[in-house]
Structures are given as structure tokens and as C-alpha cells.
Short mmCIF file of C-alpha atoms in Angstrom, two decimals:
data_model
loop_
_atom_site.label_atom_id
_atom_site.label_comp_id
_atom_site.label_asym_id
_atom_site.label_seq_id
_atom_site.Cartn_x
_atom_site.Cartn_y
_atom_site.Cartn_z
CA MET A 224 44.20 25.66 -1.06
CA GLY A 225 44.39 26.57 2.69
CA VAL A 226 41.44 26.85 5.23
CA ASP A 227 41.44 30.48 4.97
CA ALA A 228 40.87 30.24 1.23
CA ALA A 229 38.46 27.62 1.49
CA SER A 230 36.26 29.89 4.06
CA ALA A 231 35.94 32.27 1.33
CA VAL A 232 34.39 30.31 -1.19
CA ASP A 233 30.67 31.08 -1.89
CA VAL A 234 28.55 28.27 -0.26
CA SER A 235 25.25 29.96 -0.72
CA PRO A 236 22.45 28.00 -1.73
CA THR A 237 20.53 28.33 -4.98
CA PRO A 238 16.89 29.48 -4.64
CA PRO A 239 14.95 27.62 -2.11
CA ALA A 240 11.87 25.51 -3.42
CA ARG A 241 8.32 25.13 -2.18
CA VAL A 242 7.49 21.54 -1.11
CA ARG A 243 4.05 20.23 -1.50
CA LEU A 244 2.36 16.80 -0.75
CA ARG A 245 -1.36 16.06 -1.50
CA GLY A 246 -3.15 12.98 -0.02
CA TRP A 247 0.22 11.00 -0.05
CA GLY A 248 0.63 7.60 1.04
CA TRP A 249 2.97 4.63 0.67
CA ARG A 250 2.73 1.27 1.63
CA TYR A 251 5.82 -1.08 1.24
CA ALA A 252 5.44 -4.57 -0.42
CA GLY A 253 5.18 -7.22 1.88
CA ARG A 254 3.67 -4.88 4.56
CA ARG A 255 0.04 -4.67 5.69
CA ASP A 256 0.36 -1.46 7.07
CA TRP A 257 0.67 1.73 5.56
CA ALA A 258 3.85 3.86 6.33
CA CYS A 259 2.29 7.06 5.68
CA ARG A 260 -1.29 7.76 4.30
CA GLY A 261 -3.40 11.09 3.72
CA VAL A 262 -0.40 13.36 4.23
CA ASP A 263 -1.11 16.99 3.27
CA LEU A 264 1.62 19.09 3.98
CA ASP A 265 3.09 22.62 2.67
CA ILE A 266 6.40 23.90 3.12
CA GLU A 267 7.06 27.62 1.84
CA PRO A 268 10.42 28.41 0.08
CA GLY A 269 13.11 28.82 2.98
CA GLU A 270 10.84 27.33 5.55
CA ARG A 271 12.75 25.20 8.21
CA VAL A 272 10.45 22.14 9.28
CA LEU A 273 11.11 19.74 11.85
CA LEU A 274 9.26 16.33 11.45
CA VAL A 275 8.29 14.53 14.65
CA GLY A 276 6.50 11.50 15.59
CA PRO A 277 7.08 8.07 17.30
CA SER A 278 9.34 5.15 15.57
CA GLY A 279 7.74 3.68 12.76
CA ALA A 280 5.67 6.86 11.98
CA GLY A 281 6.85 6.89 8.40
CA LYS A 282 9.24 10.01 9.01
CA SER A 283 12.10 8.46 6.76
CA THR A 284 9.86 7.55 4.18
CA LEU A 285 8.24 10.66 3.85
CA LEU A 286 11.87 12.33 3.61
CA ARG A 287 12.56 9.70 0.53
CA ALA A 288 9.31 10.75 -1.22
CA VAL A 289 10.30 14.54 -0.97
CA ALA A 290 13.81 13.39 -2.28
CA GLY A 291 12.15 11.65 -5.14
CA LEU A 292 14.07 8.32 -3.93
CA LEU A 293 10.78 6.16 -3.83
CA ASP A 294 10.28 3.96 -6.85
CA PRO A 295 6.47 3.56 -7.30
CA GLU A 296 7.07 0.10 -8.90
CA SER A 297 8.36 -1.30 -5.69
CA ALA A 298 5.33 -0.14 -3.41
CA ALA A 299 2.56 -2.32 -2.49
CA GLU A 300 0.19 0.53 -2.95
CA HIS A 301 0.71 4.54 -3.08
CA GLU A 302 -1.21 7.35 -3.69
CA GLY A 303 -1.26 11.27 -3.98
CA GLU A 304 1.39 13.44 -5.19
CA VAL A 305 4.70 15.17 -3.95
CA LEU A 306 5.74 18.12 -5.66
CA VAL A 307 8.78 20.44 -5.50
CA ASP A 308 8.12 23.60 -6.99
CA GLY A 309 5.32 22.41 -8.80
CA HIS A 310 6.93 19.25 -10.22
CA PRO A 311 7.13 15.82 -9.24
CA ALA A 312 9.88 15.23 -6.76
CA ALA A 313 11.64 12.70 -8.81
CA THR A 314 12.44 15.10 -11.62
CA MET A 315 13.78 17.70 -9.18
CA ARG A 316 16.67 15.48 -7.58
CA GLY A 317 19.29 17.82 -8.95
CA ARG A 318 18.04 20.49 -6.61
CA ILE A 319 17.71 18.17 -3.58
CA GLY A 320 20.36 17.51 -1.00
CA MET A 321 19.72 14.60 1.55
CA LEU A 322 21.49 13.07 4.42
CA LEU A 323 20.35 9.55 4.72
CA GLN A 324 20.06 8.01 8.22
CA ASP A 325 22.83 5.46 7.49
CA PRO A 326 25.67 8.09 6.18
CA GLU A 327 27.71 4.98 4.68
CA ALA A 328 24.80 4.66 2.25
CA SER A 329 25.81 8.02 0.79
CA LEU A 330 29.17 7.34 0.09
CA VAL A 331 30.45 6.03 -3.08
CA MET A 332 34.03 6.76 -3.52
CA SER A 333 37.33 5.28 -1.74
CA ARG A 334 38.58 9.11 -0.77
CA ALA A 335 37.06 11.59 1.03
CA GLY A 336 37.56 14.52 -1.34
CA ASP A 337 36.41 12.38 -4.16
CA ASP A 338 33.37 11.61 -2.54
CA VAL A 339 32.24 14.94 -2.05
CA ALA A 340 33.16 15.99 -5.48
CA PHE A 341 31.13 13.23 -7.09
CA GLY A 342 27.89 15.00 -7.52
CA LEU A 343 29.40 17.99 -8.70
CA GLU A 344 30.94 16.19 -11.18
CA ASN A 345 27.96 14.45 -12.27
CA ALA A 346 26.36 17.59 -12.62
CA GLY A 347 28.95 19.19 -14.92
CA VAL A 348 30.34 21.82 -12.41
CA PRO A 349 33.52 23.28 -13.85
CA GLY A 350 36.74 21.71 -12.62
CA ASP A 351 38.20 24.99 -11.28
CA GLU A 352 35.30 25.43 -9.00
CA ILE A 353 34.80 21.88 -7.69
CA TRP A 354 37.75 21.93 -5.42
CA PRO A 355 37.44 25.25 -3.43
CA ARG A 356 33.53 24.05 -3.26
CA VAL A 357 34.62 20.68 -1.78
CA ARG A 358 37.35 22.12 0.46
CA ALA A 359 34.60 24.62 1.90
CA ALA A 360 32.20 21.96 2.42
CA LEU A 361 34.40 19.66 4.47
CA GLU A 362 35.56 22.73 6.63
CA HIS A 363 31.96 23.75 7.41
CA VAL A 364 31.13 20.38 8.76
CA GLY A 365 34.30 19.97 10.78
CA PHE A 366 35.81 16.99 8.90
CA PRO A 367 39.03 16.42 10.54
CA TYR A 368 41.19 14.83 7.65
CA GLY A 369 42.28 15.94 4.17
CA LEU A 370 41.03 15.01 0.75
CA ASP A 371 42.82 11.88 0.59
CA ARG A 372 41.38 10.13 3.47
CA SER A 373 40.11 6.65 2.90
CA THR A 374 36.31 6.45 3.38
CA ALA A 375 36.84 3.14 4.41
CA ALA A 376 38.87 4.12 7.43
CA LEU A 377 36.05 6.33 8.81
CA SER A 378 34.29 6.01 11.98
CA GLY A 379 30.20 6.23 11.74
CA GLY A 380 30.53 9.86 13.08
CA GLU A 381 32.93 10.99 10.59
CA GLN A 382 31.11 9.40 7.81
CA GLN A 383 28.21 11.43 9.05
CA ARG A 384 29.96 14.58 8.63
CA LEU A 385 31.61 13.45 5.02
CA ALA A 386 28.01 12.65 3.86
CA LEU A 387 26.71 16.10 5.27
CA ALA A 388 29.35 17.76 3.18
CA GLY A 389 28.37 16.00 0.16
CA ALA A 390 24.85 17.03 0.63
CA LEU A 391 25.79 20.77 1.36
CA VAL A 392 28.45 21.23 -1.52
CA ARG A 393 25.73 20.77 -4.16
CA ARG A 394 24.13 24.22 -3.00
CA PRO A 395 20.51 22.62 -2.57
CA SER A 396 17.32 24.33 -2.93
CA VAL A 397 15.83 21.71 -0.53
CA LEU A 398 17.88 20.35 2.37
CA LEU A 399 16.62 16.85 3.77
CA LEU A 400 18.19 15.80 6.85
CA ASP A 401 17.34 12.23 8.54
CA GLU A 402 18.94 12.18 11.74
CA PRO A 403 21.92 14.34 10.98
CA THR A 404 23.61 14.05 14.62
CA ALA A 405 23.29 9.99 14.77
CA ASN A 406 26.67 8.61 16.08
CA LEU A 407 28.18 11.65 16.49
CA ASP A 408 30.01 12.56 19.76
CA PRO A 409 29.31 15.73 21.76
CA ALA A 410 31.74 18.14 19.75
CA GLY A 411 30.91 16.41 16.22
CA THR A 412 27.09 17.38 16.99
CA SER A 413 28.01 20.66 17.93
CA LEU A 414 30.23 21.00 14.35
CA VAL A 415 27.41 19.45 12.29
CA LEU A 416 24.42 21.64 13.81
CA ASP A 417 26.76 24.70 13.09
CA ALA A 418 27.10 23.49 9.63
CA ILE A 419 23.44 23.18 9.16
CA THR A 420 23.01 26.80 10.44
CA THR A 421 25.65 28.20 8.23
CA ALA A 422 23.90 26.46 5.29
CA LEU A 423 20.78 28.05 6.22
CA ARG A 424 22.23 31.38 7.00
CA PRO A 425 19.43 34.35 6.66
CA THR A 426 19.44 36.18 3.18
CA GLU A 427 16.21 38.11 3.46
CA PRO A 428 14.41 38.60 7.19
CA ARG A 429 10.78 38.18 6.99
CA ASN A 430 9.59 38.20 10.66
CA GLU A 431 10.65 37.24 14.16
CA ALA A 432 10.31 33.63 15.70
CA SER A 433 6.92 33.01 17.11
CA GLY A 434 8.14 31.36 20.35
CA PRO A 435 11.36 30.79 22.55
CA LEU A 436 12.21 27.68 20.87
CA GLY A 437 12.02 29.00 17.09
CA THR A 438 14.59 30.94 15.19
CA PRO A 439 14.03 33.88 13.05
CA ASN A 440 11.82 33.00 10.17
CA VAL A 441 14.05 33.91 7.23
CA SER A 442 14.55 33.01 3.36
CA GLY A 443 17.20 30.40 2.43
CA THR A 444 17.10 26.72 1.84
CA THR A 445 14.14 24.94 2.56
CA LEU A 446 14.87 22.38 5.28
CA LEU A 447 12.92 19.36 6.24
CA MET A 448 14.69 17.62 9.00
CA ILE A 449 14.04 14.43 11.58
CA GLU A 450 15.99 14.63 14.69
CA HIS A 451 15.51 12.48 18.02
CA ARG A 452 17.40 15.18 19.78
CA VAL A 453 14.23 17.27 19.57
CA ASP A 454 15.45 19.98 22.26
CA LEU A 455 18.59 20.66 19.79
CA ALA A 456 16.74 20.84 16.67
CA ALA A 457 13.88 22.83 17.54
CA GLY A 458 16.00 25.54 17.69
CA LEU A 459 16.70 25.26 13.83
CA ALA A 460 13.04 25.20 13.10
CA ASP A 461 10.25 27.70 12.11
CA ARG A 462 7.51 24.78 12.42
CA VAL A 463 7.21 21.52 14.13
CA VAL A 464 5.02 18.93 11.91
CA VAL A 465 3.68 15.94 13.84
CA VAL A 466 2.98 12.68 12.06
CA GLU A 467 1.29 9.53 13.20
CA PRO A 468 2.05 5.80 12.32
CA GLY A 469 0.03 4.95 9.23
CA GLY A 470 -1.48 8.26 9.03
CA GLY A 471 -0.87 11.82 8.33
CA VAL A 472 -0.29 15.15 9.96
CA VAL A 473 -1.62 15.62 13.25
CA GLU A 474 -0.17 18.96 14.42
CA ASP A 475 1.61 21.81 12.68
CA GLY A 476 2.75 24.69 13.99
CA PRO A 477 5.63 27.06 15.64
CA PRO A 478 7.77 24.78 18.12
CA ALA A 479 6.68 26.10 21.28
CA GLU A 480 2.86 26.44 20.39
CA VAL A 481 2.95 22.42 19.32
CA PHE A 482 4.66 21.42 22.20
CA ALA A 483 2.66 23.24 24.80
CA ARG A 484 -0.40 21.69 23.18
CA ARG A 485 0.93 18.35 22.55
CA GLY A 486 3.95 17.75 24.41
CA ALA A 487 2.65 15.41 27.12
CA ALA A 488 0.97 13.18 24.39
CA LEU A 489 4.16 13.14 22.33
CA ALA A 490 6.25 12.06 25.28
CA GLN A 491 3.89 9.41 25.97
CA ALA A 492 4.08 8.18 22.38
CA GLY A 493 7.85 8.00 22.86
CA VAL A 494 8.98 11.47 21.26
CA TRP A 495 11.88 13.09 22.87
CA VAL A 496 10.41 16.24 23.83
CA PRO A 497 12.06 19.28 25.18
CA ASP A 498 11.65 20.63 28.69
CA PRO A 499 9.47 21.15 30.38
CA TRP A 500 7.54 18.33 28.92
CA SER A 501 9.83 15.87 29.08
CA PRO A 502 9.53 12.80 31.95
CA PRO A 503 12.44 12.22 34.26
CA MET A 504 15.33 9.87 33.09
CA PRO A 505 15.82 6.34 35.10
CA ASP A 506 18.22 6.27 37.84
CA TRP A 507 21.19 4.33 37.75
CA GLN A 508 21.30 0.94 39.39
CA ARG A 509 24.42 -1.16 40.25
CA GLY A 510 24.39 -4.38 38.94
CA PRO A 511 25.05 -7.63 40.80
CA GLY A 512 28.37 -8.01 39.57
CA GLY A 513 30.32 -11.59 39.77
CA PRO A 514 33.61 -13.34 38.44
CA VAL A 515 35.74 -12.17 35.62
CA ARG A 516 34.04 -13.54 32.14
CA LEU A 517 36.30 -11.87 29.68
CA ARG A 518 39.51 -10.80 29.75
CA ALA A 519 41.65 -8.84 27.07
CA THR A 520 45.56 -8.89 27.55
CA HIS A 521 47.64 -6.26 25.83
CA VAL A 522 45.33 -5.82 22.72
CA SER A 523 46.36 -3.55 19.98
CA ARG A 524 45.58 -2.84 16.44
CA THR A 525 46.58 -0.59 13.33
CA TYR A 526 44.99 -0.81 10.34
CA PRO A 527 46.90 -1.22 7.05
CA ARG A 528 48.55 1.91 5.55
CA ALA A 529 47.39 3.93 8.82
CA ILE A 530 49.89 6.21 10.41
CA THR A 531 48.86 5.96 14.12
CA PRO A 532 47.36 2.88 15.83
CA ALA A 533 43.71 2.68 15.84
CA LEU A 534 43.92 1.03 19.35
CA ARG A 535 47.21 1.08 21.60
CA PRO A 536 47.76 -1.58 23.89
CA ALA A 537 44.98 -2.08 26.34
CA ASN A 538 44.08 -4.54 29.33
CA ILE A 539 40.53 -5.03 30.12
CA GLU A 540 38.28 -7.17 32.43
CA LEU A 541 34.52 -7.58 31.96
CA THR A 542 32.61 -9.51 34.69
CA ALA A 543 29.45 -11.34 34.74
CA GLY A 544 26.36 -9.35 35.92
CA GLN A 545 28.02 -6.07 34.85
CA ALA A 546 27.37 -3.31 32.40
CA THR A 547 30.34 -1.55 30.94
CA CYS A 548 30.02 1.58 28.43
CA VAL A 549 32.71 2.62 26.27
CA THR A 550 32.81 6.53 25.22
CA GLY A 551 35.26 8.82 23.25
CA PRO A 552 35.22 10.96 20.40
CA ASN A 553 34.53 9.82 16.82
CA GLY A 554 37.62 7.79 15.26
CA SER A 555 39.17 7.30 18.97
CA GLY A 556 39.32 3.59 18.55
CA LYS A 557 35.99 2.55 20.46
CA SER A 558 34.69 0.39 17.56
CA THR A 559 38.10 -1.22 17.29
CA LEU A 560 38.15 -2.25 20.81
CA ALA A 561 34.85 -3.47 20.88
CA THR A 562 35.34 -5.71 17.68
CA ILE A 563 38.41 -7.04 19.35
CA LEU A 564 36.64 -7.89 22.77
CA ALA A 565 33.88 -9.67 20.72
CA GLY A 566 36.29 -11.79 18.76
CA LEU A 567 35.68 -10.18 15.33
CA VAL A 568 38.98 -8.65 14.52
CA ARG A 569 42.32 -10.23 15.17
CA PRO A 570 44.40 -7.87 17.44
CA ASP A 571 48.08 -7.15 16.29
CA THR A 572 49.14 -8.05 19.72
CA GLY A 573 47.47 -9.93 22.73
CA GLY A 574 44.05 -11.35 22.45
CA SER A 575 40.62 -11.51 24.07
CA PHE A 576 39.56 -14.73 26.08
CA LEU A 577 36.80 -16.15 28.09
CA ALA A 578 37.69 -16.68 31.44
CA ASP A 579 36.72 -20.56 31.44
CA LEU A 580 38.88 -21.02 28.02
CA PRO A 581 41.96 -18.69 28.86
CA HIS A 582 44.26 -20.34 26.23
CA ARG A 583 41.85 -20.17 23.21
CA PRO A 584 41.80 -16.50 21.82
CA LEU A 585 38.13 -15.59 20.61
CA HIS A 586 39.47 -14.53 17.15
CA ARG A 587 40.12 -18.08 16.27
CA TRP A 588 36.67 -19.48 17.19
CA ARG A 589 34.41 -20.51 14.47
CA ALA A 590 31.31 -18.45 14.06
CA GLN A 591 29.05 -21.01 15.12
CA GLN A 592 30.77 -21.37 18.27
CA LEU A 593 31.27 -17.94 18.81
CA CYS A 594 27.70 -16.91 18.58
CA ARG A 595 26.53 -19.04 21.43
CA ARG A 596 29.00 -17.20 23.96
CA VAL A 597 29.23 -13.76 22.38
CA GLY A 598 26.69 -11.85 20.50
CA THR A 599 27.55 -8.63 18.85
CA VAL A 600 25.24 -5.62 17.69
CA PHE A 601 27.01 -3.61 14.77
CA GLN A 602 27.17 0.15 14.53
CA ASP A 603 25.40 -0.52 11.10
CA PRO A 604 22.23 -2.78 11.85
CA GLU A 605 22.05 -3.65 7.94
CA HIS A 606 25.39 -5.45 8.16
CA GLN A 607 24.08 -8.22 9.73
CA PHE A 608 20.76 -9.08 8.11
CA LEU A 609 20.62 -12.11 5.95
CA ALA A 610 17.20 -13.35 5.92
CA PRO A 611 13.92 -11.92 3.83
CA THR A 612 11.93 -11.57 6.96
CA VAL A 613 12.25 -10.44 10.47
CA HIS A 614 11.12 -13.67 11.87
CA GLU A 615 13.76 -15.56 9.92
CA GLU A 616 16.36 -13.31 10.81
CA LEU A 617 15.99 -14.09 14.33
CA LEU A 618 15.72 -17.75 13.78
CA LEU A 619 19.12 -17.93 11.75
CA GLY A 620 21.61 -17.68 14.52
CA PRO A 621 20.14 -20.15 16.64
CA ARG A 622 19.96 -22.58 13.85
CA ARG A 623 23.36 -22.23 12.94
CA ALA A 624 24.33 -22.82 16.45
CA GLY A 625 22.30 -26.02 16.74
CA LEU A 626 20.03 -25.06 19.56
CA ASP A 627 16.92 -26.75 20.23
CA THR A 628 14.02 -25.65 17.69
CA SER A 629 11.15 -25.48 20.56
CA VAL A 630 13.49 -23.30 22.76
CA THR A 631 14.28 -21.10 19.88
CA GLN A 632 10.78 -20.52 18.71
CA ARG A 633 9.82 -19.51 22.35
CA ARG A 634 13.04 -17.36 22.58
CA VAL A 635 12.26 -15.60 19.16
CA GLY A 636 8.42 -14.73 20.33
CA GLU A 637 9.55 -13.30 23.56
CA LEU A 638 12.09 -11.15 21.69
CA LEU A 639 9.66 -9.88 19.09
CA ASP A 640 7.11 -9.11 21.72
CA ARG A 641 9.74 -7.37 24.22
CA LEU A 642 11.17 -5.17 21.48
CA ARG A 643 7.97 -4.20 19.91
CA LEU A 644 8.80 -6.43 16.44
CA ASP A 645 5.90 -8.72 16.89
CA ARG A 646 3.61 -6.89 14.29
CA LEU A 647 6.74 -6.75 11.80
CA ALA A 648 7.60 -10.93 11.87
CA GLY A 649 6.96 -10.99 8.02
CA ALA A 650 8.55 -7.52 7.22
CA ASN A 651 11.76 -7.61 5.34
CA PRO A 652 14.50 -6.29 7.76
CA TYR A 653 15.70 -3.50 5.16
CA THR A 654 12.10 -2.06 4.89
CA LEU A 655 12.03 -1.27 8.57
CA SER A 656 12.86 2.44 10.07
CA GLY A 657 16.07 3.02 11.69
CA GLY A 658 14.82 2.59 15.15
CA GLU A 659 13.05 -0.64 14.18
CA LYS A 660 16.49 -2.11 12.58
CA ARG A 661 18.38 -1.15 15.43
CA ARG A 662 16.17 -3.23 17.76
CA LEU A 663 16.15 -6.13 15.49
CA SER A 664 19.94 -6.12 15.65
CA VAL A 665 19.64 -6.19 19.27
CA ALA A 666 17.13 -9.07 18.98
CA THR A 667 19.66 -10.87 16.72
CA ALA A 668 22.27 -10.80 19.20
CA LEU A 669 20.26 -11.89 21.85
CA ALA A 670 18.60 -14.99 20.22
CA THR A 671 21.26 -17.40 20.95
CA ALA A 672 21.28 -16.17 24.68
CA PRO A 673 25.08 -15.55 24.59
CA ASP A 674 26.86 -14.65 27.99
CA VAL A 675 28.58 -11.83 26.68
CA ILE A 676 26.69 -9.23 24.59
CA VAL A 677 28.77 -6.36 22.71
CA LEU A 678 26.51 -3.37 21.30
CA ASP A 679 27.84 -0.76 19.31
CA GLU A 680 25.43 2.50 19.45
CA PRO A 681 22.59 0.43 20.60
CA THR A 682 20.43 3.57 21.05
CA PHE A 683 20.83 5.01 17.95
CA GLY A 684 17.54 6.06 16.43
CA GLN A 685 15.24 4.98 19.25
CA ASP A 686 12.23 7.12 20.42
CA ALA A 687 11.89 7.86 23.97
CA ARG A 688 9.67 4.77 24.76
CA THR A 689 11.99 2.23 23.12
CA TRP A 690 15.02 3.87 24.52
CA ARG A 691 13.62 3.19 28.10
CA GLU A 692 12.78 -0.44 27.30
CA LEU A 693 16.09 -0.77 25.89
CA VAL A 694 17.39 0.38 28.86
CA GLU A 695 15.35 -1.90 30.92
CA LEU A 696 16.27 -4.72 28.78
CA CYS A 697 19.90 -4.14 29.15
CA ARG A 698 19.54 -3.98 33.05
CA THR A 699 17.61 -7.35 33.05
CA LEU A 700 20.32 -9.06 31.02
CA ARG A 701 22.90 -7.78 33.20
CA ASP A 702 20.89 -8.56 36.61
CA ASP A 703 20.46 -12.08 35.08
CA GLY A 704 24.17 -12.54 34.93
CA ALA A 705 25.04 -11.47 31.33
CA THR A 706 28.19 -9.40 30.76
CA LEU A 707 27.38 -6.12 28.55
CA LEU A 708 29.64 -4.19 26.60
CA SER A 709 28.28 -0.99 24.99
CA VAL A 710 30.02 1.67 22.82
CA THR A 711 27.94 4.86 23.10
CA HIS A 712 27.84 8.42 22.72
CA ASP A 713 24.51 8.41 24.77
CA THR A 714 25.69 9.90 27.89
CA ALA A 715 22.03 9.35 29.41
CA PHE A 716 22.24 5.83 28.53
CA ALA A 717 25.62 5.15 30.15
CA ALA A 718 24.48 6.98 33.36
CA ALA A 719 21.78 4.81 33.54
CA LEU A 720 23.18 1.65 32.99
CA ALA A 721 27.03 1.43 33.40
CA ASP A 722 28.68 -0.26 36.27
CA GLN A 723 32.23 0.23 34.50
CA HIS A 724 33.14 3.22 32.26
CA ILE A 725 35.84 2.98 29.51
CA ALA A 726 37.21 6.13 28.10
CA VAL A 727 39.01 6.05 24.57
CA HIS A 728 41.13 8.78 23.17
CA ASP A 729 43.36 8.61 20.44
CA GLY A 730 43.56 4.86 20.48
CA THR A 731 44.26 4.64 24.56
CA ALA A 732 41.37 2.89 26.33
CA THR A 733 41.20 3.65 30.15
CA PRO A 734 38.81 1.93 32.49
CA VAL A 735 37.62 4.05 35.13
CA GLY A 736 34.57 4.13 37.50
CA PRO A 737 31.06 4.61 36.88
CA PRO A 738 29.92 7.71 35.01
CA GLN A 739 28.67 10.91 36.86
CA PRO A 740 25.02 11.34 36.58
CA VAL A 741 23.54 13.60 33.89
CA PRO A 742 20.79 16.10 34.76
CA THR A 743 17.47 14.72 35.47
CA ARG A 744 15.95 16.00 32.16
CA ASP A 745 18.61 15.92 29.78
CA ARG A 746 17.81 14.29 26.55
CA SER A 747 20.57 15.44 24.18
CA GLY A 748 23.40 13.04 25.23
CA LEU A 749 25.47 15.93 25.74
#
């Protein structure tokens, strides 16, 4: 079936549902503080609600509760109730579509089409209806490949679009979105937001929007959404609901009214608020520079069974005291380049070398030796978590590298404090919020004090306060002589930090000068 036929398939949702939380609270096992407590919230059928609050305010936990994904047996404590159309949320999962903060966690099949079809097959949808719906859903999110595309070959942003298609194809009564534009390039962000708008297309007008940031208040799929790019998401919302860490709802109303009343306080708490309540972005400052520290010569990579190279032959030089940002569309080869430079992937041609050891390619180093010279932050933080607590996770790398115990303990304490993880030292890394997991992954890469630090989407999931702290941390590391390489879609981050810019497109990496400054108040990364 071609694109035109797929477009004609009915993708309208089932009747929207009402969501109700009363006195709801949740405390994770091993955690002293409640993630949420005393939450009272009513969402009427077809309403579109944007949930905002600082990192660690329990937003993702609340979404999981509405999705019926929290197991009471796993909680240290829980209270209250979560109802969907008057029934416990856990019994209504078939009417709920959810996009998780980590899209890879939603993918269960090896081929893209099969993955989107999985939920329909489990629901007993007739076979002749499944594939037209799958094709329509993939087109709606701008998925750039065919049904047979391997899910293992997708970039993080492509996984995000595929996971969204899997949520939309079920025509949910309630759609839950946890950072739907995370790891997406600007074009992908526009496609996904357009797909969400299409899924929420009006079916029965009720009344006009209440303010300039709102949209017409219409019936359709009930939406509850978390998005740190608040200026983009506010246009999809009828209401903004503000939650506070360990507490409940502290503000609720139309977007323009909520930000008028609480915009300054939200900005101070770290929320990415839209104009005119957002503070100015940090100005770019040049790093001190220094001698070449890492050199990649003629590196390339083509993955098994791939038709085109993920990375075409490239020559890259990274110097001490310099920050380099790698940008480009999803699937262009950015992460492949970064993992080759870090010595984690063996290139098909050429090699990556430290300048003081020019005849020993990094991909041949043992992990114990590599981590002392090159630290890596993966796109998915959970891929590098091995220990049961945050504190033990930070000790793991230095211990394996054989570093001095007293020095290690002091450095770990500094990292916990600097990245606002000190109160979470005893927590299980997998129970952290997305932003907290990202900061922990950055801390683990820094724990061995490496000369070269490679970061894949370091600002993903960060609120405005921790974003600024990461920028300042990266600047300090660079100014102290470290070599930084960051793969990012965050143009504001690149504009504030980068001394060198590498543009990657269709597997071709081209070093260029520093990026052009973004407008002072641009929060969208676009």
C-alpha cells in the first residue's frame, strides 16, 4: 500500500476518557522522600494537559500511575487512587497509549513494522486492518524507513518516532507523552509535534482558548504530557498543571494565566518557561585551547547488512582545552562518530589515537586502561548503570581503574554535590528521573578524571537550572584543560559551549567553525 492509501486510513481515536487522581502518593523502595504526595487532579475527556515542574518533581511517576504501570508491591509506600473513566488505571491499560521517556524501552520487535503492529495483534485487531493502520501511524510521525527496517539500526530520535507510532496506532482514549521530542533533531521535532496535533484533531468544538498560548479547547483524545520544551508544548495544551517535588498540584489553569502568575518562580525552580518569563541564555566563551590530544584518521563504519555507510571516511582532531559539538539530523552518523572517537567501536578503516600514543588505536585498549583517559556518556544513561546505588555507581569506575581510595571518595563526594545528586546517593539508579539519570551518567564518566570526555546528548531531560549547571561544569572542565566532545541537538548548548562544530549529514562529518549564537531567549533548541 502506498502513502496515499495509508493517509486515507481512519486514525481517529476511541472516545476520550476522564482521568482522576485523589490523594495519590508514591514513594519508591529505598527512597526516603516521596516522589509525589497528595495529588488531586481531574482531567476531563478530551482535555490537553501539560504537566510541568522541576527535575525530580515526580512528573514521570505520575504519568506511569495514570498508565497503570506502577506495581504497588514494589513501592515503599503508596496512597490514594488513580482512576480512568471511574476504573483503576491498571485495569484500563488497553485504552491508554504511552510514550516513555526512554523510547528503546517501548520497542519489543526486531522490525519497525512488527513493533508497531505488536499492540494491535495482542488486542486481536483483524489482520486486514492491522497493516493499513501501521502504515498510517508510521507516516503520521514521519518515520523515514520501510516496515522492514531493523529497530536495532535506529538512532535515538528514530526510535522516538517509532515508539510514538506504536502509541498512536492503538487509537488511545488517553495519550501519555513523556518528553516526546527528546533526542529529536529540529525537523523530527516538528514532525512529531504535527503527529500529536493530528492525533488530537478536533471532533466537537467546545469553546475558544483562554489565552495566547492555548489552542481551541476541543474534544478528542485526552492528553497528559511532559515536555521540557515548554514553549513548544504550551501550544498543544488547554491547561498547565504545576507539581512540586514530593508534593501535589500547586498551580492549575490556562497556560498564559499560569505562567503570568508563576512564570518567574518556575524559572527560578528550573522550569523551561516561555517568553517573556525566561531569563537570558549564557553567552559563549572561548576555551583556552592547547595541543592536539586526540586524532582520528580516515575512520569509517558500515554496519552489517546496511546499504550505506553510517560514517564515511573522516579525519578529526580534538585539542586540550576545547569543546566540540557534533550536530546533524537523526540517523546521520553522529553517535557512530562519537563511539569511534571514544574507542568503543572498531572502525572499518583508520583509527582513533591519543596524541601521546599515536600507534595504539583506542579500540584496542582494555576497558580498565581506556576509562582513565577517555570517559563516555551514552545516549541512554541506563546502558552504563551496573551498581545498586548512586554512590556505588560512581565508585565503580575508579575502583576498576585502580585509583587511590581517598582521592576517589573525595572526587565522588564533589560530583554528588556538584550535580545535585547528594540526596540520592543511596538510591537505585533505575529509580531516578530522566534528568537525574543523565546527571548520574555524566558523573560516572567524570569519576576517573579522564583527559577526553565524550557526551551523547548530555542535556537530555534537564531542567533549566541543571542545564545551566551542566554548561558551567563543561566550561570548567574545558578551561581546566579537558577535551570535550558532545553530540547534541541542543543548539543553545552548542552556542554557549562549542569552540569547534562538526556537522554530520548522511555519514559525512565536516569540521567547521563555532556555531552562530542563538537568540538570547531561545529555549527550544530550534
